[in-house]
JSON list of C-alpha atoms in Angstrom, two decimals:
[
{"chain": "A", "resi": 1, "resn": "UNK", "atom": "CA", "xyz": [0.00, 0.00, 0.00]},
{"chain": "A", "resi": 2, "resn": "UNK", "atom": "CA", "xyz": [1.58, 3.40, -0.96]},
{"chain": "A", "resi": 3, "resn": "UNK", "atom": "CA", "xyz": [1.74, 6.42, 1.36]},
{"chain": "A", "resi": 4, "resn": "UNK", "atom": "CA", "xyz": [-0.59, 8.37, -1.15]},
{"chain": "A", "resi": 5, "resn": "UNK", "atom": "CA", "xyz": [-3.67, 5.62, -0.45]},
{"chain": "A", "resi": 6, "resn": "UNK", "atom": "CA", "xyz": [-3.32, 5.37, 2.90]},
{"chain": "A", "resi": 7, "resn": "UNK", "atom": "CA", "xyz": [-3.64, 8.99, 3.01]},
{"chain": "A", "resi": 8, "resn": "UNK", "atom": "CA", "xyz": [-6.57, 8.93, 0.68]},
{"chain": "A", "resi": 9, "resn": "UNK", "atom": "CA", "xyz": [-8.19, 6.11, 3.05]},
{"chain": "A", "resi": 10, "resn": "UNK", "atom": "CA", "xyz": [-8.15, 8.59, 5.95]},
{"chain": "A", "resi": 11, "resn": "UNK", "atom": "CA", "xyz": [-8.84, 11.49, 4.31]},
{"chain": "A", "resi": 12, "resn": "UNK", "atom": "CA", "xyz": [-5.71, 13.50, 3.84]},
{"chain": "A", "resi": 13, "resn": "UNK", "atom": "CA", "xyz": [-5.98, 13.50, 0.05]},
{"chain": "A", "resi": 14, "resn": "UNK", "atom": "CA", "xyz": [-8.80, 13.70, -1.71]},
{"chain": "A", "resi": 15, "resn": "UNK", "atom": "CA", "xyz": [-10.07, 11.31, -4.10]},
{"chain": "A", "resi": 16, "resn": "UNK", "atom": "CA", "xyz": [-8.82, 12.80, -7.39]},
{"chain": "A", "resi": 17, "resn": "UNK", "atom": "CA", "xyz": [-6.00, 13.92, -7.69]},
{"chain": "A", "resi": 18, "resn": "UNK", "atom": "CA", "xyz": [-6.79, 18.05, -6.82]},
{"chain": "A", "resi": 19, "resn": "UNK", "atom": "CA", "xyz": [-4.58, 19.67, -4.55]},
{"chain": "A", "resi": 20, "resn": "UNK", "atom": "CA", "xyz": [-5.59, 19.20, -1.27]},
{"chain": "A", "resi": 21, "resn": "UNK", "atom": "CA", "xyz": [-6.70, 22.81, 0.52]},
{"chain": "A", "resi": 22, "resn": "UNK", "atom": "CA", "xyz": [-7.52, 23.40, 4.02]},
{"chain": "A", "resi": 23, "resn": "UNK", "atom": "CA", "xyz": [-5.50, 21.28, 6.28]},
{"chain": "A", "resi": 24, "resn": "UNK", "atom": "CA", "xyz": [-2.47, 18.87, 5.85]},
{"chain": "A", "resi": 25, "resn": "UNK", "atom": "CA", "xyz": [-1.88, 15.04, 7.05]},
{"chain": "A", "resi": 26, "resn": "UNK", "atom": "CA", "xyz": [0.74, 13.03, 8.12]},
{"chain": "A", "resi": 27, "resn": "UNK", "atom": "CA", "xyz": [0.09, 9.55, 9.67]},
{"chain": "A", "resi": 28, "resn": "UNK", "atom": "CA", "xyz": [2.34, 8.53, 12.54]},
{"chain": "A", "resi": 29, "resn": "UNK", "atom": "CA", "xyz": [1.47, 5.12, 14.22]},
{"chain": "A", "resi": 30, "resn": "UNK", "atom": "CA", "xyz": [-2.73, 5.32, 14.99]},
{"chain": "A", "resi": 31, "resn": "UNK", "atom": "CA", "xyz": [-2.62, 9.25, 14.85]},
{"chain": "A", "resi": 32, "resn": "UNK", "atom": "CA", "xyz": [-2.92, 11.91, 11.97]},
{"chain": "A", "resi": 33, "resn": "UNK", "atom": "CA", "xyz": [-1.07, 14.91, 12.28]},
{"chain": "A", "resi": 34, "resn": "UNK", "atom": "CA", "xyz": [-3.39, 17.86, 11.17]},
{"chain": "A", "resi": 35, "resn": "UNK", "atom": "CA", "xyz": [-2.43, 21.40, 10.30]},
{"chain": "A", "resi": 36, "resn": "UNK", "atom": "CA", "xyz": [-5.39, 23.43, 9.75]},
{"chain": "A", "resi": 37, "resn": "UNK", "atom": "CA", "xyz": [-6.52, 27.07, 10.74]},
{"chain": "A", "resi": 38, "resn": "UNK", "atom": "CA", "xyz": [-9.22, 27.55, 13.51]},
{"chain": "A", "resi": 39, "resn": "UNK", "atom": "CA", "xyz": [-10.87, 31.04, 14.12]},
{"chain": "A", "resi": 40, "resn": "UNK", "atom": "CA", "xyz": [-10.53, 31.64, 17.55]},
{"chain": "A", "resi": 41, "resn": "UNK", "atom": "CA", "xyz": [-12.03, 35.06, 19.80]},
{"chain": "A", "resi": 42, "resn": "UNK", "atom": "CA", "xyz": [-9.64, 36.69, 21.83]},
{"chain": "A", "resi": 43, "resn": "UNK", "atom": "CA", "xyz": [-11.13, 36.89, 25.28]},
{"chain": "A", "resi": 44, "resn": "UNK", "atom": "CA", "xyz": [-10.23, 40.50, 26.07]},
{"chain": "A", "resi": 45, "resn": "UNK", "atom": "CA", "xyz": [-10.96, 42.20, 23.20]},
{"chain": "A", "resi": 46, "resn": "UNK", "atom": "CA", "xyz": [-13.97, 40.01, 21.80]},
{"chain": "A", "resi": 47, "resn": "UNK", "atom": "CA", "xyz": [-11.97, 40.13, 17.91]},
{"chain": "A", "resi": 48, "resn": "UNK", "atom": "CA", "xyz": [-12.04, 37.16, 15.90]},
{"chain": "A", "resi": 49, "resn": "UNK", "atom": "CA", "xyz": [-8.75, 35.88, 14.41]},
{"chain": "A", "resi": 50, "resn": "UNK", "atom": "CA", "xyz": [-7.25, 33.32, 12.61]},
{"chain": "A", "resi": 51, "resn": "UNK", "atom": "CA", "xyz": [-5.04, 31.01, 14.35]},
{"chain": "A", "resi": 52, "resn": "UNK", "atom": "CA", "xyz": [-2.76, 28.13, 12.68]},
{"chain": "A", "resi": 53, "resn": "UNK", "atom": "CA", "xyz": [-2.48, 24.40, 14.87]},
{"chain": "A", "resi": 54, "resn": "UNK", "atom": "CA", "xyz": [-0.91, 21.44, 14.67]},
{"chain": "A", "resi": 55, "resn": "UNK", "atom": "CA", "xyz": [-2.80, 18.66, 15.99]},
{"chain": "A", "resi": 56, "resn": "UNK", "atom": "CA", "xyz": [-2.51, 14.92, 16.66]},
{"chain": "A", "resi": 57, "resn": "UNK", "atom": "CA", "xyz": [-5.80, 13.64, 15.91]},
{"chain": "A", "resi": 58, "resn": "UNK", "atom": "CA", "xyz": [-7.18, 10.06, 16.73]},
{"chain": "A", "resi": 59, "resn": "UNK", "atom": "CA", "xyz": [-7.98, 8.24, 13.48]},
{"chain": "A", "resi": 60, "resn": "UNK", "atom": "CA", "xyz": [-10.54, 5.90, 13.63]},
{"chain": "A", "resi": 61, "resn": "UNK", "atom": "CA", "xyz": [-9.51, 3.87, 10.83]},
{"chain": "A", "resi": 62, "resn": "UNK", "atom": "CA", "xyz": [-6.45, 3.24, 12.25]},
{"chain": "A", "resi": 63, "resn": "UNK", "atom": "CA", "xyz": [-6.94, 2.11, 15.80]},
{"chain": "A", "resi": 64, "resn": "UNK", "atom": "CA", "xyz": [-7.24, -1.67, 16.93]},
{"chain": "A", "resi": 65, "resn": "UNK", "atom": "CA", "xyz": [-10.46, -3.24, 17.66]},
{"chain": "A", "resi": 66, "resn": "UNK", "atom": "CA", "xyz": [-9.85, -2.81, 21.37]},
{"chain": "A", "resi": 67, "resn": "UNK", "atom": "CA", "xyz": [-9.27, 0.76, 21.58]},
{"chain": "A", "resi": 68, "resn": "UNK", "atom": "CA", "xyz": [-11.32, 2.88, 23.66]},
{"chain": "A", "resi": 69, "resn": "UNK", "atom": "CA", "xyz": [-11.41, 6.59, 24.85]},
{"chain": "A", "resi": 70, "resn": "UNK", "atom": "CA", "xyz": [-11.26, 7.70, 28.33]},
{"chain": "A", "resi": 71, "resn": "UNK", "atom": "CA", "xyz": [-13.87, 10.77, 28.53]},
{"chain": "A", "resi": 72, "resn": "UNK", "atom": "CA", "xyz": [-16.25, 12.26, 30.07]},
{"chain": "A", "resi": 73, "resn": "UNK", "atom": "CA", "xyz": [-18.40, 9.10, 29.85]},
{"chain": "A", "resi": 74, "resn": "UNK", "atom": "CA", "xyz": [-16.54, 7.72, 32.59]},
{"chain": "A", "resi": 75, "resn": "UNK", "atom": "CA", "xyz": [-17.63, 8.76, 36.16]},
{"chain": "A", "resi": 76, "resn": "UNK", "atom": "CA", "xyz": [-14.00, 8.80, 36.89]},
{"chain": "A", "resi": 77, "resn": "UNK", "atom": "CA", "xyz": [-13.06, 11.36, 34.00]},
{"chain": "A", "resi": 78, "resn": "UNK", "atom": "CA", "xyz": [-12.04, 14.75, 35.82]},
{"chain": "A", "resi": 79, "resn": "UNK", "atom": "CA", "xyz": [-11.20, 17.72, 33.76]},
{"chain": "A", "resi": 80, "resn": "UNK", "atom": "CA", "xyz": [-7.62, 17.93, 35.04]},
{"chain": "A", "resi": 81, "resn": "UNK", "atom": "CA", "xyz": [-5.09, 16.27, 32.62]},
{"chain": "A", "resi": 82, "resn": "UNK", "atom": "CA", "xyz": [-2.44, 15.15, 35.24]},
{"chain": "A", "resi": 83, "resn": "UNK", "atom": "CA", "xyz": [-5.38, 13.60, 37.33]},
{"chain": "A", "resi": 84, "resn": "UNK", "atom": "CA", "xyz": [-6.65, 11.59, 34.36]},
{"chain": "A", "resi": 85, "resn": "UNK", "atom": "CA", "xyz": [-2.74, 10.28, 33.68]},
{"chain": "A", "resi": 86, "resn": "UNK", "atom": "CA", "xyz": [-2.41, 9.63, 37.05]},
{"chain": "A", "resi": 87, "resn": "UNK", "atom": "CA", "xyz": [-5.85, 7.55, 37.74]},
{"chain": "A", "resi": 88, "resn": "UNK", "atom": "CA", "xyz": [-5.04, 5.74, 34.33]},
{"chain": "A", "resi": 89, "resn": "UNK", "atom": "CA", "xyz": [-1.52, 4.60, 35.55]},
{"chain": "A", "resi": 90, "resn": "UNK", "atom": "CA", "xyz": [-3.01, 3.52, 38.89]},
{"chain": "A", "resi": 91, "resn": "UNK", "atom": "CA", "xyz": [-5.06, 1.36, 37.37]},
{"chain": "A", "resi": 92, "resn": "UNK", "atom": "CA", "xyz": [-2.91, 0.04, 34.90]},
{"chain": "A", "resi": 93, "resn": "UNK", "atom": "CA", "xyz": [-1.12, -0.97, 38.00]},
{"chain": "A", "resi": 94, "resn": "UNK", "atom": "CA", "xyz": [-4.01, -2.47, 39.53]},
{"chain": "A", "resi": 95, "resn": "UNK", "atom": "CA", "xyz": [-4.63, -4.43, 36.58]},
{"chain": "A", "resi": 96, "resn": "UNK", "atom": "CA", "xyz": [-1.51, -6.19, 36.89]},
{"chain": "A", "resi": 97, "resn": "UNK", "atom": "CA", "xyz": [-1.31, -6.86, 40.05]},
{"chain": "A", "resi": 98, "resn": "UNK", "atom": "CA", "xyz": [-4.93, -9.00, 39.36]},
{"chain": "A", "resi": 99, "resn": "UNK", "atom": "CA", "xyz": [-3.09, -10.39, 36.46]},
{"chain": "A", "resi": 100, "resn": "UNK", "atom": "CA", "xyz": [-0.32, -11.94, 38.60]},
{"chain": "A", "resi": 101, "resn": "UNK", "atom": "CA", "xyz": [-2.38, -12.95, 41.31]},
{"chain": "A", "resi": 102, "resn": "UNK", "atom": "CA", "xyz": [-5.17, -14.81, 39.25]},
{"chain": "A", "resi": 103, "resn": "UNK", "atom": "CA", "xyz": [-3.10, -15.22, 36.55]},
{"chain": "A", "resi": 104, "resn": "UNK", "atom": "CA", "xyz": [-5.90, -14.23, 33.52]},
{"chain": "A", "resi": 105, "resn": "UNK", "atom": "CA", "xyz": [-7.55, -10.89, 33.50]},
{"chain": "A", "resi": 106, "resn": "UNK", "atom": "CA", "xyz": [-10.14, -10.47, 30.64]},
{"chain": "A", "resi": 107, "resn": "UNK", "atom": "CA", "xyz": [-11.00, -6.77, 28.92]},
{"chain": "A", "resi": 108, "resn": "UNK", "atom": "CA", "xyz": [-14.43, -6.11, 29.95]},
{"chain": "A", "resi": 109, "resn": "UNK", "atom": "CA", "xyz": [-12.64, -6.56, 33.56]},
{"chain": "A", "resi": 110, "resn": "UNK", "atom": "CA", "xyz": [-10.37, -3.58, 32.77]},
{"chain": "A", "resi": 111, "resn": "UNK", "atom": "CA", "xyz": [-13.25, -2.04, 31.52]},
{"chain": "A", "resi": 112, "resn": "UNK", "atom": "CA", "xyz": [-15.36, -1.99, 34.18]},
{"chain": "A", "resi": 113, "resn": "UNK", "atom": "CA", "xyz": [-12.40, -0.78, 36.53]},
{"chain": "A", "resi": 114, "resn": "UNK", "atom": "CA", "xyz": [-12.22, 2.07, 34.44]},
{"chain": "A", "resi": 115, "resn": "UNK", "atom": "CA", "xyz": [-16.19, 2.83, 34.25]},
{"chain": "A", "resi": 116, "resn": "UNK", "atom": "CA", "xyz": [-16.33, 2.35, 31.01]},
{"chain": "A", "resi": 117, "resn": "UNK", "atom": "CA", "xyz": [-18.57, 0.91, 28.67]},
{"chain": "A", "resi": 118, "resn": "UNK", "atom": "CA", "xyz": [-18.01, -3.34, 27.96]},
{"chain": "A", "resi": 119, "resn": "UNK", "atom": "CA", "xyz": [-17.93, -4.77, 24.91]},
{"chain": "A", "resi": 120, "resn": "UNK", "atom": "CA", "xyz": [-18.92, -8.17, 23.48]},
{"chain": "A", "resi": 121, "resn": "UNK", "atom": "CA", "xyz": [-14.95, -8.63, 22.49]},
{"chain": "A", "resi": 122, "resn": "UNK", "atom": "CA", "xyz": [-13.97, -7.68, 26.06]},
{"chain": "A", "resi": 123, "resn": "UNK", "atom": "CA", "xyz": [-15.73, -10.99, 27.50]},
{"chain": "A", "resi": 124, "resn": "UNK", "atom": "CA", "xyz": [-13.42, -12.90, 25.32]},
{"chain": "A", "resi": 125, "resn": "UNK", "atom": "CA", "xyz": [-10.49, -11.27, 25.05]},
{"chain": "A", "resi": 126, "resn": "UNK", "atom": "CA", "xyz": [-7.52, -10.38, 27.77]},
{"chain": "A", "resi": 127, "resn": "UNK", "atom": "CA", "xyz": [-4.19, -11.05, 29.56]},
{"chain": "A", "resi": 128, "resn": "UNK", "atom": "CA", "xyz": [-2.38, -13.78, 30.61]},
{"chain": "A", "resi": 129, "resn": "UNK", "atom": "CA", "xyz": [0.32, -14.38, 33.35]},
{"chain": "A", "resi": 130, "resn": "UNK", "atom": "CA", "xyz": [2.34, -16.29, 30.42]},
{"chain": "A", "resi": 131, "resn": "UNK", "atom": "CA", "xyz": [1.36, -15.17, 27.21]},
{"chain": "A", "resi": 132, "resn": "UNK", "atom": "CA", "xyz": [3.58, -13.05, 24.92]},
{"chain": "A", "resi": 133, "resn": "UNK", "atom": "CA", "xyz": [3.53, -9.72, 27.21]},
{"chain": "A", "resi": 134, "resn": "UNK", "atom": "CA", "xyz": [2.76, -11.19, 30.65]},
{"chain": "A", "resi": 135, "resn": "UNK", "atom": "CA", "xyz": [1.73, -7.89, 31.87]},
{"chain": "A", "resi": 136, "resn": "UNK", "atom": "CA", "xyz": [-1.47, -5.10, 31.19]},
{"chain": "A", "resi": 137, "resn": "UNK", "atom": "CA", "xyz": [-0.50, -1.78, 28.81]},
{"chain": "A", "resi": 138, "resn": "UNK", "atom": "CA", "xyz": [-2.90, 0.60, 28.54]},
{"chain": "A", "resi": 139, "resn": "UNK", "atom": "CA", "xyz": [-0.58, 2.46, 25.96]},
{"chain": "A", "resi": 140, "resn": "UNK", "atom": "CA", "xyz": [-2.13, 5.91, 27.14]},
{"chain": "A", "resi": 141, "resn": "UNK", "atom": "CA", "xyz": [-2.06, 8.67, 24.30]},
{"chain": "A", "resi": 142, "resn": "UNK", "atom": "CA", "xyz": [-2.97, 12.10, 24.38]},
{"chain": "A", "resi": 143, "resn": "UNK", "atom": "CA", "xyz": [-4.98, 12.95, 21.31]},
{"chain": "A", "resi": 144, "resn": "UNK", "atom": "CA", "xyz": [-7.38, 15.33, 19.87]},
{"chain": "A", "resi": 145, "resn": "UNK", "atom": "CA", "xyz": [-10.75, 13.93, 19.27]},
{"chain": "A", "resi": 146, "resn": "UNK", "atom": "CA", "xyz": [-12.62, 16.09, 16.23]},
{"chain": "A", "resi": 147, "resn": "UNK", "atom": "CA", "xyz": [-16.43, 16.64, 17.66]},
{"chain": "A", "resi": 148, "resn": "UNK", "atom": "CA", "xyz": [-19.44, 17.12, 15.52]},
{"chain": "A", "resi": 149, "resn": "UNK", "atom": "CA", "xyz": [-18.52, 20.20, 14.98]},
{"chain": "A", "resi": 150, "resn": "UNK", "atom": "CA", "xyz": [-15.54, 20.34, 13.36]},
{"chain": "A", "resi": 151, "resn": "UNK", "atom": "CA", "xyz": [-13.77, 21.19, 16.50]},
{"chain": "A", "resi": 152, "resn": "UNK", "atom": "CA", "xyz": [-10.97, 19.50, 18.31]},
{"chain": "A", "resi": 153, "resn": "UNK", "atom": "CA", "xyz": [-11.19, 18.43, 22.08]},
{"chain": "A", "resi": 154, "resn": "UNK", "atom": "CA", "xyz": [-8.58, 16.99, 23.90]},
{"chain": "A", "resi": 155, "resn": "UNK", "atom": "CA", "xyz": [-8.72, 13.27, 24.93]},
{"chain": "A", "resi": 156, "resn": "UNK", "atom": "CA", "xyz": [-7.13, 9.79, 26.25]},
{"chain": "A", "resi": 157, "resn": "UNK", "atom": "CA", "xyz": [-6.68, 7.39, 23.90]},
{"chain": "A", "resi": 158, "resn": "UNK", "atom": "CA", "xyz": [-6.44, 3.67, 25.22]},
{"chain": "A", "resi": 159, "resn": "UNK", "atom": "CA", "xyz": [-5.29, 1.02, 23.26]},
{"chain": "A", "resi": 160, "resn": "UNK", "atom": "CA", "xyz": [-4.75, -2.08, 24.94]},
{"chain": "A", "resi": 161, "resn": "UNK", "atom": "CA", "xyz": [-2.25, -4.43, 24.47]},
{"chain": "A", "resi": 162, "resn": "UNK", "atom": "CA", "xyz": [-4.43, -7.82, 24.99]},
{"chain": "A", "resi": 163, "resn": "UNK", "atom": "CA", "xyz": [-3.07, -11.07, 23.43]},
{"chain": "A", "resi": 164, "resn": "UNK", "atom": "CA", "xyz": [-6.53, -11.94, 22.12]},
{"chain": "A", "resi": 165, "resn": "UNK", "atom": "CA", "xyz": [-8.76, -14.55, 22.96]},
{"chain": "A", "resi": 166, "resn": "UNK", "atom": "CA", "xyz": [-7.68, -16.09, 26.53]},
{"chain": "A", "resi": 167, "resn": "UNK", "atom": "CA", "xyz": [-11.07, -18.10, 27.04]},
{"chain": "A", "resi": 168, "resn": "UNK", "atom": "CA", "xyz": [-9.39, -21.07, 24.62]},
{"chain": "A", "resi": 169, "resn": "UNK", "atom": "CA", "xyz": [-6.57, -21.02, 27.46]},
{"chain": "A", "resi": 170, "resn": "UNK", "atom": "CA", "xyz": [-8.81, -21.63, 30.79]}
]
């Protein structure tokens, strides 16, 4: 796959081959860096300008299947940054500590920990004291989630590491 289709696929490029106007992509790992200009109002003097950012914005497309967002949706979600890191490590920690002393740990597990939403994968899928890691990552990353609209908020991205389906190994 070239660099110019996987660009297309997440829409840095459009579909012909027009120059692209408006904002700028690079891909790096599960992320899409995105130059683009925002209006913002100055809170002083009430004047609208025009203000150039670079972004790393989570792209969908190129995620795992077990990645989730820690947000608001979580009763645990504060608005302070350093708290979120901070209750995210914790629990990461947590997590492994179950996972040595029971030796399995599935997803939705994790997921309920963290107040946040199971899925059907979750049930199935998970760590184990001797599979190929041995140990829980939540691979935390700070991102910038686009909302409806058009504007970018930030969030935590968690990707979990899981080995896949531990159920087969019980």
């Amino acid at each position: 796959m070239t660099i110019e289709l996987v660009l297309r696929i997440i829409g840095c490029l459009p579909p012909d081959n027009r120059t692209f106007h408006g904002a700028e992509c690079l891909v790096v790992h599960d992320r899409v860096v995105r130059k683009f200009e925002e209006i913002e109002v100055d809170p002083e003097t009430g004047k609208e300008k025009k203000v150039k950012k670079t972004v790393m914005v989570a792209d969908p497309n190129l995620q795992s299947d077990y990645a989730v967002y820690f947000d608001s949706k979580s009763r645990n979600y504060e608005t302070n940054p350093d708290y979120n890191r901070m209750f995210l490590k914790a629990q990461q920690a947590f997590a492994n500590d179950k996972l040595q002393t029971r030796g399995h740990l599935f997803l939705n597990e994790v997921l309920d920990d963290l107040d946040l939403p199971r899925t059907p994968a979750g049930q199935i899928v998970g760590w184990t004291k001797d599979g190929p890691d041995g140990y829980v990552n939540f691979r935390i990353v700070e991102v910038e989630r686009e909302t409806e609209d058009g504007r970018h908020e930030p969030a935590l991205l968690l990707d979990f590491n899981v080995e896949g389906n531990i159920w087969e190994k019980m």
